[in-house]
CSV table of C-alpha atoms in Angstrom, one decimal:
chain,number,residue,atom,x,y,z
R,429,MET,CA,23.0,-4.0,-4.1
R,430,ARG,CA,21.1,-3.4,-0.9
R,431,PRO,CA,21.0,-6.1,1.8
R,432,ALA,CA,18.4,-8.9,1.3
R,433,THR,CA,15.3,-8.7,3.5
R,434,ILE,CA,14.1,-12.2,2.8
R,435,ALA,CA,16.3,-15.3,2.7
R,436,ILE,CA,15.1,-18.6,1.4
R,437,VAL,CA,17.2,-21.2,3.1
R,438,ALA,CA,17.6,-24.9,2.4
R,439,PHE,CA,16.2,-26.7,5.5
R,440,ASP,CA,18.0,-30.0,4.7
R,441,GLY,CA,21.7,-29.5,5.0
R,442,LEU,CA,21.8,-25.9,6.2
R,443,ILE,CA,19.3,-25.8,9.0
R,444,ALA,CA,19.0,-29.4,10.0
R,445,ASP,CA,21.7,-32.0,9.5
R,446,THR,CA,19.4,-34.4,7.6
R,447,LEU,CA,21.5,-35.2,4.5
R,448,PRO,CA,23.5,-38.2,6.0
R,449,LEU,CA,20.3,-39.9,7.4
R,450,ARG,CA,18.4,-39.3,4.2
R,451,ALA,CA,21.3,-40.8,2.2
R,452,ARG,CA,21.5,-43.8,4.6
R,453,ALA,CA,17.8,-44.4,4.3
R,454,VAL,CA,18.0,-44.4,0.5
R,455,ALA,CA,21.2,-46.5,0.3
R,456,GLU,CA,19.9,-49.2,2.7
R,457,ALA,CA,16.5,-49.4,1.0
R,458,ILE,CA,18.2,-50.0,-2.4
R,459,SER,CA,20.9,-52.3,-1.1
R,460,ALA,CA,18.2,-54.6,0.4
R,461,GLU,CA,17.3,-55.4,-3.2
R,462,TYR,CA,20.4,-54.6,-5.3
R,463,PRO,CA,24.0,-55.0,-4.2
R,464,LEU,CA,26.8,-52.5,-3.7
R,465,THR,CA,24.8,-49.4,-2.9
R,466,THR,CA,26.5,-47.4,-0.2
R,467,VAL,CA,25.9,-44.1,1.6
R,468,GLU,CA,28.8,-42.6,-0.4
R,469,ASP,CA,27.1,-43.7,-3.6
R,470,VAL,CA,23.9,-41.9,-2.6
R,471,ILE,CA,25.0,-38.8,-0.6
R,472,CYS,CA,25.3,-36.6,-3.8
R,473,THR,CA,21.8,-37.5,-4.9
R,474,VAL,CA,19.7,-36.4,-1.9
R,475,GLY,CA,20.3,-32.6,-1.9
R,476,GLY,CA,17.6,-30.8,-3.8
R,477,ARG,CA,15.5,-34.0,-4.2
R,478,SER,CA,12.6,-35.7,-2.4
R,479,ILE,CA,13.2,-39.2,-1.2
R,480,SER,CA,11.5,-40.7,-4.3
R,481,GLU,CA,13.5,-38.5,-6.6
R,482,ALA,CA,16.7,-39.5,-4.8
R,483,VAL,CA,15.9,-43.1,-5.2
R,484,ASP,CA,15.3,-42.6,-8.9
R,485,ALA,CA,18.6,-40.7,-9.2
R,486,ALA,CA,20.5,-43.4,-7.3
R,487,LEU,CA,19.0,-46.2,-9.5
R,488,VAL,CA,20.2,-44.6,-12.7
R,489,GLY,CA,22.6,-47.1,-14.2
R,490,CYS,CA,21.3,-50.0,-12.2
R,491,HIS,CA,20.3,-52.4,-15.0
R,492,GLU,CA,18.7,-54.9,-12.6
R,493,ALA,CA,16.1,-52.2,-11.6
R,494,THR,CA,15.2,-51.0,-15.1
R,495,GLY,CA,11.5,-51.3,-15.8
R,496,ASP,CA,10.7,-52.7,-12.4
R,497,ASP,CA,8.2,-50.1,-11.1
R,498,THR,CA,6.9,-52.3,-8.3
R,499,MET,CA,10.3,-52.8,-6.8
R,500,ARG,CA,11.1,-49.1,-7.2
R,501,ASP,CA,7.9,-48.1,-5.3
R,502,LEU,CA,8.8,-50.6,-2.6
R,503,ILE,CA,12.3,-49.1,-2.3
R,504,VAL,CA,10.8,-45.6,-2.0
R,505,LEU,CA,8.4,-46.6,0.7
R,506,ARG,CA,11.1,-48.4,2.6
R,507,ALA,CA,13.4,-45.4,2.4
R,508,GLN,CA,10.6,-42.9,3.4
R,509,ARG,CA,9.8,-45.0,6.5
R,510,ALA,CA,13.4,-45.3,7.5
R,511,CYS,CA,13.9,-41.6,7.1
R,512,SER,CA,10.8,-40.7,9.1
R,513,THR,CA,11.8,-43.2,11.9
R,514,ALA,CA,15.3,-41.6,12.1
R,515,ILE,CA,13.9,-38.1,12.2
R,516,SER,CA,11.4,-39.0,15.0
R,517,GLN,CA,14.4,-39.9,17.2
R,518,GLY,CA,15.8,-36.4,16.7
R,519,VAL,CA,18.3,-34.8,14.3
R,520,PRO,CA,20.9,-32.3,15.3
R,521,LEU,CA,20.8,-28.8,13.8
R,522,CYS,CA,23.7,-27.8,11.6
R,523,ARG,CA,26.5,-25.9,13.3
R,524,ASN,CA,25.6,-22.5,14.8
R,525,THR,CA,22.1,-22.6,13.3
R,526,ARG,CA,20.3,-21.2,16.3
R,527,GLU,CA,22.8,-18.3,16.5
R,528,TRP,CA,22.5,-17.6,12.8
R,529,VAL,CA,18.7,-17.6,12.9
R,530,ARG,CA,18.8,-15.3,15.9
R,531,GLN,CA,21.1,-12.9,14.2
R,532,GLN,CA,19.0,-12.7,11.1
R,533,SER,CA,15.9,-12.0,13.2
R,534,ALA,CA,17.7,-9.3,15.1
R,535,ALA,CA,18.7,-7.7,11.8
R,536,GLY,CA,15.1,-7.7,10.5
R,537,GLN,CA,15.7,-10.5,8.1
R,538,ARG,CA,12.7,-12.7,7.3
R,539,LEU,CA,13.4,-16.4,6.6
R,540,VAL,CA,11.7,-19.0,4.5
R,541,PHE,CA,12.7,-22.6,4.9
R,542,ARG,CA,12.7,-24.7,1.7
R,543,ALA,CA,12.8,-28.4,2.5
R,544,ASP,CA,13.4,-31.6,0.5
R,545,SER,CA,12.0,-33.6,3.4
R,546,SER,CA,8.3,-34.2,3.8
R,547,ARG,CA,5.9,-31.8,5.7
R,548,ARG,CA,5.4,-34.4,8.4
R,549,ASP,CA,9.2,-34.8,9.0
R,550,VAL,CA,9.9,-31.1,8.8
R,551,ASP,CA,7.2,-30.1,11.2
R,552,GLN,CA,8.4,-32.7,13.7
R,553,LEU,CA,12.0,-31.4,13.4
R,554,LEU,CA,11.0,-27.8,13.9
R,555,GLN,CA,9.0,-28.7,17.0
R,556,LEU,CA,11.9,-30.7,18.4
R,557,SER,CA,14.4,-27.9,17.7
R,558,GLY,CA,12.2,-25.1,18.9
R,559,LEU,CA,12.5,-23.3,15.5
R,560,GLU,CA,8.8,-23.6,14.5
R,561,GLN,CA,8.3,-19.8,14.9
R,562,SER,CA,11.6,-18.8,13.1
R,563,ALA,CA,10.4,-18.7,9.5
R,564,MET,CA,7.9,-16.6,7.7
R,565,PHE,CA,6.7,-19.9,6.2
R,566,VAL,CA,8.1,-23.3,5.3
R,567,ARG,CA,7.8,-25.0,1.9
R,568,CYS,CA,8.2,-28.8,1.8
R,569,SER,CA,8.7,-31.1,-1.1
R,570,ASP,CA,5.2,-32.7,-0.8
R,571,ASP,CA,3.3,-29.4,-0.1
R,572,LEU,CA,0.4,-28.2,-2.2
R,573,PRO,CA,-0.2,-26.4,-4.5
R,574,ARG,CA,1.8,-28.5,-7.0
R,575,CYS,CA,3.0,-25.7,-9.2
R,576,VAL,CA,4.4,-26.2,-12.7
R,577,GLY,CA,7.9,-27.8,-12.6
R,578,ASP,CA,9.8,-30.9,-13.5
R,579,SER,CA,11.1,-31.6,-10.0
R,580,SER,CA,10.0,-31.0,-6.4
R,581,VAL,CA,12.6,-28.2,-5.9
R,582,GLU,CA,11.5,-26.4,-9.1
R,583,ARG,CA,7.9,-26.7,-8.0
R,584,SER,CA,8.8,-25.4,-4.5
R,585,TYR,CA,10.5,-22.3,-5.9
R,586,ALA,CA,7.6,-21.6,-8.2
R,587,ALA,CA,5.3,-21.8,-5.2
R,588,ILE,CA,7.6,-19.7,-3.0
R,589,ASP,CA,7.8,-17.0,-5.7
R,590,ALA,CA,4.0,-17.0,-6.1
R,591,ARG,CA,3.5,-16.7,-2.4
R,592,LEU,CA,5.9,-13.8,-2.0
R,593,HIS,CA,4.4,-12.0,-4.9
R,594,ALA,CA,0.9,-12.5,-3.3
R,595,HIS,CA,2.3,-10.6,-0.3
R,596,PHE,CA,3.6,-7.9,-2.6
R,597,LEU,CA,7.2,-8.9,-1.9
R,598,SER,CA,9.1,-8.3,-5.1
R,599,ARG,CA,12.1,-10.3,-6.2
R,600,GLU,CA,14.4,-7.4,-5.2
R,601,GLY,CA,15.8,-8.0,-1.8
R,602,ARG,CA,15.5,-11.8,-1.9
R,603,LEU,CA,18.4,-14.2,-1.3
R,604,ALA,CA,18.4,-18.0,-1.7
R,605,LEU,CA,20.9,-20.1,0.2
R,606,GLU,CA,21.1,-23.6,-1.1
R,607,ARG,CA,23.2,-26.6,0.0
R,608,SER,CA,23.2,-28.4,-3.4
R,609,SER,CA,24.0,-27.1,-6.9
R,610,LEU,CA,20.8,-28.7,-8.2
R,611,ALA,CA,18.7,-26.6,-5.8
R,612,ALA,CA,20.8,-23.5,-6.5
R,613,ARG,CA,20.1,-23.8,-10.2
R,614,ALA,CA,16.3,-24.1,-9.5
R,615,ALA,CA,16.4,-21.1,-7.2
R,616,SER,CA,18.3,-18.9,-9.7
R,617,ARG,CA,15.2,-19.0,-12.0
R,618,HIS,CA,13.2,-17.1,-9.3
R,619,ILE,CA,15.8,-15.5,-7.0
R,620,GLY,CA,18.4,-13.1,-8.5
R,621,ASP,CA,20.8,-13.5,-5.6
R,622,THR,CA,21.4,-17.2,-5.2
R,623,ARG,CA,24.2,-18.8,-3.2
R,624,HIS,CA,25.5,-22.4,-3.3
R,625,VAL,CA,27.0,-22.7,0.2
R,626,PHE,CA,27.9,-25.6,2.5
R,627,THR,CA,27.4,-23.9,5.8
R,628,LEU,CA,25.4,-20.9,7.1
R,629,GLU,CA,28.7,-19.5,8.4
R,630,GLN,CA,29.7,-18.8,4.8
R,631,THR,CA,27.0,-16.1,4.7
R,632,ARG,CA,28.0,-14.4,7.9
R,633,ASP,CA,29.1,-11.2,6.2
R,634,SER,CA,26.8,-11.2,3.2
R,635,VAL,CA,23.2,-11.7,4.4
R,636,ALA,CA,21.2,-9.3,6.7
R,637,GLY,CA,23.1,-6.1,7.4
R,638,GLY,CA,25.9,-6.9,4.9
R,639,VAL,CA,26.6,-6.4,1.2
R,640,THR,CA,24.9,-8.9,-1.1
R,641,GLY,CA,26.5,-7.9,-4.4
């Protein structure tokens, strides 16, 4: 298989190190109302999910929260505010992100950033990091259009697929790099070459200029 020319990359967890702060925001918002929720309990729920979806996933099995939609909405709002506040103070990029992005650009690879975070938070992080010109485009969990899909990551990949087709960019030559298995499964419905990786360094020999098969 020829090298990929377009890589769709998980912004949260592969570009910016946002997963710990997102998990902390969700855990603290829930634990303010219901006991025994820790970051460790929540960290596995934030990848591939918006904050509201992560709250819903973390509340599964919490009998005290069952049917209390008002409390659920309050928790989501509190978590979103805490996450945005933390991001406004700056979030480090993942290891070797700048060098990886530079290498892909030099090799003619075009990037698309797919984010679970909100548009407001992602734009702020891109500006703070100086990466705002690094991607062909960015798709965030709360972006329009709201394409058909059961979850934000499924809707995001449907929108990404539609946008690339509108630019006459076929599915051949696309690569998806996702930090969570949930997002990787969603990507695989639209991107033939989908990788579930934990760091961008794992792709060093298999993205632009390498063998993707």
